[in-house]
């Protein structure tokens, strides 16, 4: 029996709960009663995420089979806890991690917690979009040749905007150096589940892979997966870190929603994937009629990520995002300086595709083209690292107005959110160019992290 079936059955039954959670499986306030009826804890017959022997063990085995991993774990703390556990298990305390600069903050948090030395792989920037592109195997090879003390490599693929790296080739290189490859595939939980999508990183040979099932599959927020394969990773250590970083009371409603999504993909993944690919290709084909906006496409782009670039429309990314939300009631995933991002998944309806197509075509037709004074977008240079992340994040600081911050050492992560990948890591020097960009984005209303409402940043004293 599947976990969600067992919970649904249990919800209909007579059992009185003399156990947690405190709502006693009764509805309080305005929440729908069904959710409470299913929200149990580790009672008899429902297994234990931290020592699975029954329903959860079966679910995890099915997940491993589906993705092509040797062992899989359900996560209820998002990919965040999968990344924390993967990095902690793959690199010794105080060790050396080679990681993509566009990693999610959880990777930096893992490095902070474990006192790691970081060396960065800088993804090239797609010049016309200002977006991080895929990493090349040559970059990884060169970095590993340059420093034998590196213990593991962490890359992000697909990126937030859907760029996919050649993981199979990268895995071969990393393994030829005897190192561990971790792939943050948070945005690719659908990969490998249909011929319509790229293969996933378990299939491509990575040692540790993290998927946010809540991002691109129909599972509830916070749900994610961690997969491990091969002999390079100490699995006992991995499980220890999962016990450390995950709640000791994992939500059964969340785990049931993973089961539900996985079952759907086991049964219908091929068809659903092909349908999404067809609908998404049709959308891109219809949108190619736009005169001003343009769209990120190509072999390295994942199916479903619609990156709308403002082109010469005269709009900023935030304005396009706001118009789509206010006028057309279309809520996008994020806005950046010159583009915004909409996500399509196997959970979308024909209406979702139609409304996006009609709105974008209409906005493009109404745009009043402006002479754009855009800078050529280049791969950014790494800010100078003056102190280690750990030392800087714990150091005394003062609040400094952005316009006076150039040249100072940052005591905080500075980023655009979402996705929150750092522009500056604590311990790095803030450049004049970045201080200007942050000030501009602030006036454009973009969501910044690390900059206060008064436009101040924390700098080391
Ligand atoms: C690339 C990447 N990795 C990891 C995460 C963390 O995922 P979660 O929200 O499931 O914890 C995110 C979240 O946006 C992300 O963009």
CSV table of C-alpha atoms and ligand atoms in Angstrom, one decimal:
chain,number,residue,atom,x,y,z
A,1,UNK,CA,0.0,0.0,0.0
A,2,UNK,CA,1.2,3.5,-0.7
A,3,UNK,CA,1.7,6.0,2.1
A,4,UNK,CA,-1.0,8.4,0.8
A,5,UNK,CA,-3.5,5.6,0.5
A,6,UNK,CA,-2.7,4.4,4.0
A,7,UNK,CA,-3.2,7.9,5.3
A,8,UNK,CA,-6.4,8.5,3.4
A,9,UNK,CA,-7.8,5.2,4.8
A,10,UNK,CA,-6.6,6.1,8.3
A,11,UNK,CA,-8.3,9.5,8.1
A,12,UNK,CA,-11.7,7.8,7.6
A,13,UNK,CA,-11.2,5.5,10.6
A,14,UNK,CA,-12.2,5.5,14.3
A,15,UNK,CA,-8.7,5.6,15.9
A,16,UNK,CA,-8.5,8.3,18.7
A,17,UNK,CA,-5.1,10.0,18.8
A,18,UNK,CA,-3.4,10.1,22.3
A,19,UNK,CA,-0.3,11.4,20.6
A,20,UNK,CA,1.1,14.4,18.7
A,21,UNK,CA,0.3,16.6,16.8
A,22,UNK,CA,-1.7,18.7,19.2
A,23,UNK,CA,-4.6,19.4,16.8
A,24,UNK,CA,-5.6,15.7,17.5
A,25,UNK,CA,-6.5,15.3,13.8
A,26,UNK,CA,-9.4,17.7,14.2
A,27,UNK,CA,-9.9,21.0,12.2
A,28,UNK,CA,-9.4,24.2,14.0
A,29,UNK,CA,-10.0,27.7,12.6
A,30,UNK,CA,-10.5,27.9,8.8
A,31,UNK,CA,-8.2,25.1,7.7
A,32,UNK,CA,-9.9,22.3,5.7
A,33,UNK,CA,-10.5,19.3,8.0
A,34,UNK,CA,-9.1,16.7,5.5
A,35,UNK,CA,-5.6,18.0,6.1
A,36,UNK,CA,-5.8,17.5,9.9
A,37,UNK,CA,-7.3,14.1,9.6
A,38,UNK,CA,-4.3,12.9,7.6
A,39,UNK,CA,-1.6,14.7,9.7
A,40,UNK,CA,-0.2,12.0,11.9
A,41,UNK,CA,3.1,11.2,13.5
A,42,UNK,CA,5.2,8.0,13.8
A,43,UNK,CA,2.3,5.9,15.1
A,44,UNK,CA,2.1,2.1,14.6
A,45,UNK,CA,2.0,1.1,10.9
A,46,UNK,CA,3.3,4.5,9.6
A,47,UNK,CA,7.0,3.9,9.7
A,48,UNK,CA,9.7,6.4,10.7
A,49,UNK,CA,11.6,8.6,8.2
A,50,UNK,CA,14.8,8.4,10.3
A,51,UNK,CA,14.7,4.6,10.6
A,52,UNK,CA,12.4,3.4,7.7
A,53,UNK,CA,11.3,-0.2,7.7
A,54,UNK,CA,7.8,-0.1,6.1
A,55,UNK,CA,5.8,2.3,4.1
A,56,UNK,CA,8.5,5.0,3.9
A,57,UNK,CA,11.2,2.4,3.1
A,58,UNK,CA,9.1,1.1,0.2
A,59,UNK,CA,8.4,4.7,-1.0
A,60,UNK,CA,12.2,5.5,-0.9
A,61,UNK,CA,13.0,2.3,-2.8
A,62,UNK,CA,10.4,3.2,-5.5
A,63,UNK,CA,11.9,6.7,-5.7
A,64,UNK,CA,15.4,5.3,-6.2
A,65,UNK,CA,14.2,3.0,-9.0
A,66,UNK,CA,12.4,5.8,-10.7
A,67,UNK,CA,15.3,8.1,-10.7
A,68,UNK,CA,18.1,5.5,-11.3
A,69,UNK,CA,19.8,6.0,-7.9
A,70,UNK,CA,21.0,3.3,-5.6
A,71,UNK,CA,19.4,4.9,-2.5
A,72,UNK,CA,17.0,7.8,-2.1
A,73,UNK,CA,15.7,9.8,0.9
A,74,UNK,CA,12.5,11.8,1.3
A,75,UNK,CA,13.1,15.3,2.6
A,76,UNK,CA,10.7,17.5,4.3
A,77,UNK,CA,13.0,20.5,4.7
A,78,UNK,CA,13.3,21.2,1.0
A,79,UNK,CA,16.5,20.8,-1.1
A,80,UNK,CA,18.0,23.1,1.5
A,81,UNK,CA,18.4,20.2,4.0
A,82,UNK,CA,19.5,17.8,1.2
A,83,UNK,CA,22.3,20.2,0.2
A,84,UNK,CA,23.4,20.7,3.8
A,85,UNK,CA,23.5,17.0,4.4
A,86,UNK,CA,25.2,16.2,1.0
A,87,UNK,CA,28.0,18.8,1.5
A,88,UNK,CA,28.5,17.8,5.1
A,89,UNK,CA,28.9,14.1,4.3
A,90,UNK,CA,31.1,14.7,1.2
A,91,UNK,CA,33.7,17.0,2.7
A,92,UNK,CA,35.4,16.7,6.1
A,93,UNK,CA,35.1,19.5,8.6
A,94,UNK,CA,37.5,22.3,7.5
A,95,UNK,CA,37.9,20.6,4.1
A,96,UNK,CA,37.9,22.0,0.6
A,97,UNK,CA,34.9,22.3,-1.7
A,98,UNK,CA,34.9,23.3,-5.3
A,99,UNK,CA,31.5,24.8,-6.0
A,100,UNK,CA,29.7,26.8,-8.6
A,101,UNK,CA,29.4,30.4,-7.7
A,102,UNK,CA,25.7,30.4,-8.6
A,103,UNK,CA,25.0,27.8,-5.8
A,104,UNK,CA,21.9,28.4,-3.6
A,105,UNK,CA,22.5,29.9,-0.2
A,106,UNK,CA,22.1,26.5,1.5
A,107,UNK,CA,25.5,25.5,-0.1
A,108,UNK,CA,27.1,28.5,1.5
A,109,UNK,CA,25.4,27.7,4.8
A,110,UNK,CA,26.8,24.2,4.7
A,111,UNK,CA,30.3,25.7,4.1
A,112,UNK,CA,29.8,28.0,7.0
A,113,UNK,CA,28.6,25.3,9.4
A,114,UNK,CA,31.5,22.9,8.4
A,115,UNK,CA,34.2,25.6,8.2
A,116,UNK,CA,35.0,24.8,4.6
A,117,UNK,CA,37.4,26.4,2.3
A,118,UNK,CA,35.7,27.3,-1.0
A,119,UNK,CA,37.0,27.6,-4.5
A,120,UNK,CA,34.5,28.7,-7.1
A,121,UNK,CA,33.6,27.6,-10.6
A,122,UNK,CA,32.3,30.7,-12.4
A,123,UNK,CA,29.6,29.9,-14.9
A,124,UNK,CA,29.9,31.9,-18.1
A,125,UNK,CA,27.2,34.6,-18.5
A,126,UNK,CA,24.9,34.5,-21.5
A,127,UNK,CA,25.7,38.0,-22.9
A,128,UNK,CA,22.3,38.9,-24.3
A,129,UNK,CA,20.5,37.8,-21.1
A,130,UNK,CA,22.9,38.4,-18.2
A,131,UNK,CA,22.1,34.9,-17.0
A,132,UNK,CA,24.5,32.2,-15.8
A,133,UNK,CA,24.9,29.5,-18.4
A,134,UNK,CA,25.9,25.9,-18.0
A,135,UNK,CA,29.4,25.0,-16.7
A,136,UNK,CA,31.8,23.3,-19.1
A,137,UNK,CA,33.7,20.1,-18.3
A,138,UNK,CA,36.9,21.9,-19.1
A,139,UNK,CA,36.4,24.4,-16.3
A,140,UNK,CA,35.9,21.6,-13.8
A,141,UNK,CA,39.0,19.7,-15.1
A,142,UNK,CA,41.2,22.9,-14.8
A,143,UNK,CA,40.0,23.6,-11.3
A,144,UNK,CA,40.6,20.1,-10.1
A,145,UNK,CA,44.1,20.0,-11.7
A,146,UNK,CA,44.9,23.3,-10.0
A,147,UNK,CA,44.2,22.1,-6.5
A,148,UNK,CA,44.5,18.5,-5.4
A,149,UNK,CA,43.2,19.3,-1.9
A,150,UNK,CA,39.6,19.6,-3.3
A,151,UNK,CA,37.4,16.8,-1.8
A,152,UNK,CA,34.2,17.3,-3.7
A,153,UNK,CA,32.6,19.3,-6.5
A,154,UNK,CA,29.1,20.9,-6.2
A,155,UNK,CA,27.3,22.2,-9.3
A,156,UNK,CA,23.8,23.5,-10.0
A,157,UNK,CA,22.0,22.0,-12.9
A,158,UNK,CA,19.5,23.0,-14.1
A,159,UNK,CA,20.1,26.6,-13.0
A,160,UNK,CA,17.2,28.6,-11.7
A,161,UNK,CA,16.6,29.9,-15.2
A,162,UNK,CA,16.8,26.3,-16.6
A,163,UNK,CA,20.3,25.9,-18.1
A,164,UNK,CA,21.6,22.4,-18.0
A,165,UNK,CA,25.2,21.4,-17.6
A,166,UNK,CA,26.8,18.3,-19.3
A,167,UNK,CA,26.7,16.4,-16.0
A,168,UNK,CA,27.7,13.0,-17.6
A,169,UNK,CA,31.0,14.5,-18.8
A,170,UNK,CA,31.6,16.4,-15.6
A,171,UNK,CA,31.0,13.3,-13.5
A,172,UNK,CA,33.6,11.4,-15.5
A,173,UNK,CA,36.2,14.1,-14.9
A,174,UNK,CA,35.4,14.4,-11.2
A,175,UNK,CA,35.6,10.7,-10.7
A,176,UNK,CA,38.9,10.5,-12.7
A,177,UNK,CA,40.3,12.6,-9.9
A,178,UNK,CA,38.7,10.3,-7.3
A,179,UNK,CA,36.4,13.1,-6.0
A,180,UNK,CA,32.7,13.3,-5.2
A,181,UNK,CA,30.2,15.0,-7.5
A,182,UNK,CA,27.2,16.6,-5.9
A,183,UNK,CA,24.5,18.0,-8.2
A,184,UNK,CA,22.0,20.5,-6.9
A,185,UNK,CA,19.3,19.5,-9.3
A,186,UNK,CA,16.6,21.2,-7.2
A,187,UNK,CA,15.0,22.6,-10.3
A,188,UNK,CA,15.1,19.2,-12.2
A,189,UNK,CA,13.0,16.8,-10.2
A,190,UNK,CA,11.2,16.0,-13.5
A,191,UNK,CA,14.5,15.2,-15.4
A,192,UNK,CA,14.9,11.6,-16.6
A,193,UNK,CA,11.2,10.8,-15.9
A,194,UNK,CA,10.3,11.2,-19.6
A,195,UNK,CA,12.1,11.1,-22.9
A,196,UNK,CA,10.9,14.7,-23.4
A,197,UNK,CA,13.4,15.8,-20.7
A,198,UNK,CA,17.2,15.6,-20.3
A,199,UNK,CA,18.5,12.7,-18.3
A,200,UNK,CA,18.8,13.3,-14.6
A,201,UNK,CA,22.1,13.5,-12.7
A,202,UNK,CA,21.6,10.1,-11.0
A,203,UNK,CA,21.5,8.6,-14.5
A,204,UNK,CA,24.5,10.7,-15.5
A,205,UNK,CA,26.7,9.2,-12.8
A,206,UNK,CA,26.7,11.9,-10.0
A,207,UNK,CA,27.3,10.6,-6.5
A,208,UNK,CA,24.8,12.8,-4.7
A,209,UNK,CA,21.8,14.5,-6.3
A,210,UNK,CA,19.2,16.8,-4.7
A,211,UNK,CA,15.7,17.4,-6.2
A,212,UNK,CA,13.0,19.8,-5.0
A,213,UNK,CA,9.9,17.8,-5.8
A,214,UNK,CA,7.9,20.9,-4.9
A,215,UNK,CA,9.5,23.0,-7.6
A,216,UNK,CA,8.7,21.1,-10.8
A,217,UNK,CA,6.5,18.1,-9.8
A,218,UNK,CA,3.0,18.3,-8.3
A,219,UNK,CA,4.2,17.9,-4.7
A,220,UNK,CA,3.7,20.2,-1.7
A,221,UNK,CA,6.1,23.0,-0.7
A,222,UNK,CA,9.1,21.8,1.3
A,223,UNK,CA,9.2,18.4,-0.2
A,224,UNK,CA,12.4,17.2,-1.8
A,225,UNK,CA,14.7,14.2,-2.4
A,226,UNK,CA,18.3,13.3,-1.9
A,227,UNK,CA,19.8,10.4,-3.9
A,228,UNK,CA,23.1,8.7,-3.4
A,229,UNK,CA,24.9,6.2,-5.7
A,230,UNK,CA,28.4,4.5,-5.7
A,231,UNK,CA,30.9,3.9,-3.0
A,232,UNK,CA,32.5,7.4,-2.7
A,233,UNK,CA,30.0,8.8,-0.2
A,234,UNK,CA,29.9,7.4,3.4
A,235,UNK,CA,26.2,6.6,3.6
A,236,UNK,CA,26.2,6.3,7.4
A,237,UNK,CA,27.5,9.8,7.6
A,238,UNK,CA,25.0,11.0,5.1
A,239,UNK,CA,22.1,9.5,7.2
A,240,UNK,CA,23.6,11.1,10.3
A,241,UNK,CA,23.6,14.5,8.8
A,242,UNK,CA,20.0,14.0,7.5
A,243,UNK,CA,19.0,13.2,11.1
A,244,UNK,CA,20.8,16.4,12.2
A,245,UNK,CA,19.3,18.7,9.6
A,246,UNK,CA,15.8,17.2,9.3
A,247,UNK,CA,12.9,17.6,11.8
A,248,UNK,CA,12.4,14.6,14.1
A,249,UNK,CA,8.7,15.1,13.4
A,250,UNK,CA,8.5,15.0,9.6
A,251,UNK,CA,5.1,15.8,8.1
A,252,UNK,CA,3.2,12.8,6.8
A,253,UNK,CA,1.1,15.1,4.7
A,254,UNK,CA,4.2,16.3,2.9
A,255,UNK,CA,5.6,12.8,2.5
A,256,UNK,CA,2.3,11.6,1.2
A,257,UNK,CA,2.4,14.3,-1.4
A,258,UNK,CA,5.8,13.1,-2.5
A,259,UNK,CA,4.3,9.6,-2.8
A,260,UNK,CA,1.4,11.0,-4.8
A,261,UNK,CA,3.6,12.9,-7.2
A,262,UNK,CA,6.1,10.0,-7.6
A,263,UNK,CA,3.3,7.5,-8.3
A,264,UNK,CA,1.9,9.8,-10.9
A,265,UNK,CA,5.3,10.1,-12.6
A,266,UNK,CA,5.9,6.3,-12.4
A,267,UNK,CA,2.6,5.8,-14.2
A,268,UNK,CA,2.2,8.7,-16.6
A,269,UNK,CA,5.6,10.5,-16.6
A,270,UNK,CA,6.3,9.8,-20.2
A,271,UNK,CA,3.0,11.1,-21.5
A,272,UNK,CA,2.9,14.1,-19.1
A,273,UNK,CA,6.5,15.0,-20.1
A,274,UNK,CA,5.7,14.8,-23.9
A,275,UNK,CA,2.6,16.9,-23.4
A,276,UNK,CA,4.5,19.5,-21.5
A,277,UNK,CA,7.2,19.6,-24.1
A,278,UNK,CA,4.7,20.0,-26.9
A,279,UNK,CA,2.7,22.7,-25.2
A,280,UNK,CA,5.9,24.6,-24.2
A,281,UNK,CA,7.3,24.4,-27.7
A,282,UNK,CA,4.1,25.7,-29.1
A,283,UNK,CA,4.1,28.6,-26.6
A,284,UNK,CA,7.7,29.5,-27.6
A,285,UNK,CA,6.8,29.2,-31.3
A,286,UNK,CA,3.8,31.5,-30.8
A,287,UNK,CA,5.9,34.0,-28.8
A,288,UNK,CA,8.6,34.1,-31.5
A,289,UNK,CA,6.1,36.6,-33.2
A,290,UNK,CA,7.1,39.2,-30.5
A,291,UNK,CA,8.9,42.2,-31.9
A,292,UNK,CA,10.6,43.4,-28.7
A,293,UNK,CA,10.7,40.7,-26.1
A,294,UNK,CA,12.9,37.6,-26.6
A,295,UNK,CA,13.1,34.3,-24.9
A,296,UNK,CA,15.8,32.0,-23.8
A,297,UNK,CA,15.8,28.7,-25.8
A,298,UNK,CA,18.2,26.1,-27.1
A,299,UNK,CA,19.5,22.7,-26.4
A,300,UNK,CA,20.9,23.5,-22.9
A,301,UNK,CA,17.6,25.0,-21.8
A,302,UNK,CA,15.2,22.9,-19.7
A,303,UNK,CA,11.6,22.4,-20.8
A,304,UNK,CA,9.3,24.7,-18.9
A,305,UNK,CA,11.4,27.7,-17.9
A,306,UNK,CA,10.1,30.7,-19.8
A,307,UNK,CA,12.7,33.5,-19.5
A,308,UNK,CA,11.1,36.7,-20.9
A,309,UNK,CA,13.8,39.2,-21.8
A,310,UNK,CA,12.7,42.9,-22.1
A,311,UNK,CA,14.7,43.4,-25.3
A,312,UNK,CA,14.1,46.9,-26.7
A,313,UNK,CA,10.5,47.1,-25.2
A,314,UNK,CA,11.6,49.9,-22.9
A,315,UNK,CA,10.3,47.9,-19.9
A,316,UNK,CA,12.4,46.5,-17.0
A,317,UNK,CA,12.0,42.9,-15.9
A,318,UNK,CA,10.2,44.1,-12.8
A,319,UNK,CA,7.7,46.1,-15.0
A,320,UNK,CA,6.9,43.1,-17.1
A,321,UNK,CA,6.4,41.0,-14.0
A,322,UNK,CA,4.2,43.7,-12.4
A,323,UNK,CA,2.0,44.2,-15.5
A,324,UNK,CA,1.5,40.4,-15.9
A,325,UNK,CA,0.4,40.2,-12.3
A,326,UNK,CA,-1.7,43.3,-12.0
A,327,UNK,CA,-3.3,43.5,-15.4
A,328,UNK,CA,-3.5,39.9,-16.4
A,329,UNK,CA,-3.5,38.1,-13.0
A,330,UNK,CA,-0.5,36.0,-14.0
A,331,UNK,CA,1.9,35.5,-11.0
A,332,UNK,CA,5.4,34.8,-12.2
A,333,UNK,CA,8.3,33.2,-10.3
A,334,UNK,CA,10.7,36.1,-10.3
A,335,UNK,CA,11.9,39.4,-11.9
A,336,UNK,CA,15.4,40.6,-12.5
A,337,UNK,CA,16.9,43.7,-14.1
A,338,UNK,CA,16.1,42.9,-17.7
A,339,UNK,CA,14.0,39.8,-17.6
A,340,UNK,CA,11.5,37.8,-15.7
A,341,UNK,CA,10.8,34.1,-15.3
A,342,UNK,CA,7.6,32.0,-15.6
A,343,UNK,CA,7.7,28.3,-14.8
A,344,UNK,CA,5.6,25.6,-16.5
A,345,UNK,CA,5.4,22.1,-15.2
A,346,UNK,CA,3.5,18.9,-15.8
A,347,UNK,CA,0.9,20.5,-13.4
A,348,UNK,CA,-0.1,23.3,-15.9
A,349,UNK,CA,-3.3,23.5,-17.8
A,350,UNK,CA,-4.0,24.6,-21.4
A,351,UNK,CA,-5.5,27.7,-19.9
A,352,UNK,CA,-2.1,28.5,-18.2
A,353,UNK,CA,-0.3,28.4,-21.6
A,354,UNK,CA,-3.1,30.3,-23.4
A,355,UNK,CA,-3.2,33.1,-20.9
A,356,UNK,CA,0.5,33.6,-20.9
A,357,UNK,CA,0.8,33.6,-24.7
A,358,UNK,CA,-2.1,36.1,-25.1
A,359,UNK,CA,-0.8,38.5,-22.4
A,360,UNK,CA,2.8,38.5,-23.6
A,361,UNK,CA,1.8,39.0,-27.2
A,362,UNK,CA,-0.5,41.9,-26.2
A,363,UNK,CA,2.2,43.5,-24.1
A,364,UNK,CA,4.8,43.2,-26.8
A,365,UNK,CA,2.4,44.8,-29.3
A,366,UNK,CA,1.7,47.7,-27.0
A,367,UNK,CA,5.4,48.3,-26.1
A,368,UNK,CA,6.9,51.6,-27.1
A,369,UNK,CA,10.4,50.7,-28.1
A,370,UNK,CA,13.1,52.7,-26.3
A,371,UNK,CA,16.7,53.2,-27.3
A,372,UNK,CA,18.3,50.9,-24.8
A,373,UNK,CA,21.4,52.0,-23.1
A,374,UNK,CA,22.2,48.5,-21.9
A,375,UNK,CA,25.7,47.6,-20.8
A,376,UNK,CA,27.3,44.5,-22.4
A,377,UNK,CA,26.7,41.8,-19.9
A,378,UNK,CA,29.8,39.8,-19.1
A,379,UNK,CA,30.8,37.1,-16.8
A,380,UNK,CA,31.3,38.9,-13.5
A,381,UNK,CA,34.8,38.9,-11.9
A,382,UNK,CA,34.8,37.4,-8.5
A,383,UNK,CA,35.0,40.0,-5.8
A,384,UNK,CA,38.2,40.0,-3.8
A,385,UNK,CA,38.0,37.6,-0.9
A,386,UNK,CA,39.6,39.2,2.1
A,387,UNK,CA,38.4,37.0,4.9
A,388,UNK,CA,36.9,33.6,5.1
A,389,UNK,CA,33.1,33.2,5.1
A,390,UNK,CA,33.0,31.9,8.7
A,391,UNK,CA,35.2,34.6,10.1
A,392,UNK,CA,33.4,37.4,8.3
A,393,UNK,CA,29.8,36.3,9.1
A,394,UNK,CA,30.7,36.2,12.8
A,395,UNK,CA,32.7,39.4,12.9
A,396,UNK,CA,31.5,42.8,14.3
A,397,UNK,CA,29.9,45.0,11.6
A,398,UNK,CA,28.4,48.5,11.0
A,399,UNK,CA,25.6,49.6,8.7
A,400,UNK,CA,26.9,51.6,5.7
A,401,UNK,CA,24.8,53.4,3.0
A,402,UNK,CA,25.1,51.6,-0.3
A,403,UNK,CA,26.7,54.7,-1.9
A,404,UNK,CA,29.5,54.6,0.6
A,405,UNK,CA,30.0,50.8,0.6
A,406,UNK,CA,32.4,50.4,-2.4
A,407,UNK,CA,35.8,49.1,-1.1
A,408,UNK,CA,34.4,47.8,2.2
A,409,UNK,CA,34.3,44.2,3.2
A,410,UNK,CA,30.8,42.8,3.4
A,411,UNK,CA,29.6,41.1,6.6
A,412,UNK,CA,26.5,39.7,4.9
A,413,UNK,CA,25.4,37.9,1.7
A,414,UNK,CA,24.2,40.4,-0.9
A,415,UNK,CA,21.8,38.9,-3.5
A,416,UNK,CA,18.7,39.4,-5.6
A,417,UNK,CA,15.9,37.3,-4.4
A,418,UNK,CA,14.7,35.0,-5.8
A,419,UNK,CA,16.9,33.0,-6.5
A,420,UNK,CA,19.2,34.5,-3.7
A,421,UNK,CA,22.5,33.3,-5.2
A,422,UNK,CA,25.1,35.6,-3.7
A,423,UNK,CA,26.6,38.5,-5.6
A,424,UNK,CA,28.9,39.0,-2.6
A,425,UNK,CA,29.7,36.5,0.2
A,426,UNK,CA,30.7,37.7,3.7
A,427,UNK,CA,34.4,38.4,3.7
A,428,UNK,CA,34.4,39.7,0.1
A,429,UNK,CA,35.1,43.3,-0.9
A,430,UNK,CA,32.1,45.3,-2.4
A,431,UNK,CA,33.1,46.8,-5.7
A,432,UNK,CA,32.0,50.1,-7.1
A,433,UNK,CA,30.1,48.4,-9.9
A,434,UNK,CA,28.1,46.2,-7.6
A,435,UNK,CA,27.3,49.1,-5.2
A,436,UNK,CA,25.9,51.0,-8.3
A,437,UNK,CA,23.9,47.9,-9.5
A,438,UNK,CA,22.4,47.3,-6.1
A,439,UNK,CA,21.3,51.0,-5.9
A,440,UNK,CA,19.7,50.8,-9.3
A,441,UNK,CA,17.9,47.5,-8.6
A,442,UNK,CA,16.7,49.1,-5.3
A,443,UNK,CA,15.1,52.0,-7.2
A,444,UNK,CA,13.6,49.5,-9.7
A,445,UNK,CA,11.9,47.8,-6.8
A,446,UNK,CA,13.7,44.4,-7.1
A,447,UNK,CA,13.8,42.3,-4.0
A,448,UNK,CA,17.3,42.5,-2.5
A,449,UNK,CA,18.7,40.5,0.4
A,450,UNK,CA,21.4,41.9,2.6
A,451,UNK,CA,20.3,45.5,1.9
A,452,UNK,CA,18.1,47.2,4.6
A,453,UNK,CA,15.0,49.2,3.9
A,454,UNK,CA,17.1,52.3,4.3
A,455,UNK,CA,19.5,51.2,1.6
A,456,UNK,CA,22.3,50.1,4.0
A,457,UNK,CA,24.6,47.1,4.0
A,458,UNK,CA,26.6,45.5,6.8
A,459,UNK,CA,30.3,46.0,6.5
A,460,UNK,CA,33.1,44.6,8.7
A,461,UNK,CA,34.3,47.1,11.2
B,1,LIG,C1,19.3,26.1,-7.2
B,1,LIG,C2,18.6,25.9,-5.9
B,1,LIG,N1,19.0,25.0,-5.1
B,1,LIG,C3,18.4,24.7,-3.9
B,1,LIG,C4,17.3,25.5,-3.5
B,1,LIG,C5,16.6,25.2,-2.2
B,1,LIG,O1,15.5,24.5,-2.4
B,1,LIG,P1,14.3,24.4,-1.3
B,1,LIG,O2,13.5,25.6,-1.5
B,1,LIG,O3,13.5,23.1,-1.8
B,1,LIG,O4,14.9,24.2,0.0
B,1,LIG,C6,16.8,26.5,-4.4
B,1,LIG,C7,15.6,27.3,-4.0
B,1,LIG,O5,15.2,28.2,-4.7
B,1,LIG,C8,17.4,26.7,-5.6
B,1,LIG,O6,17.0,27.7,-6.5
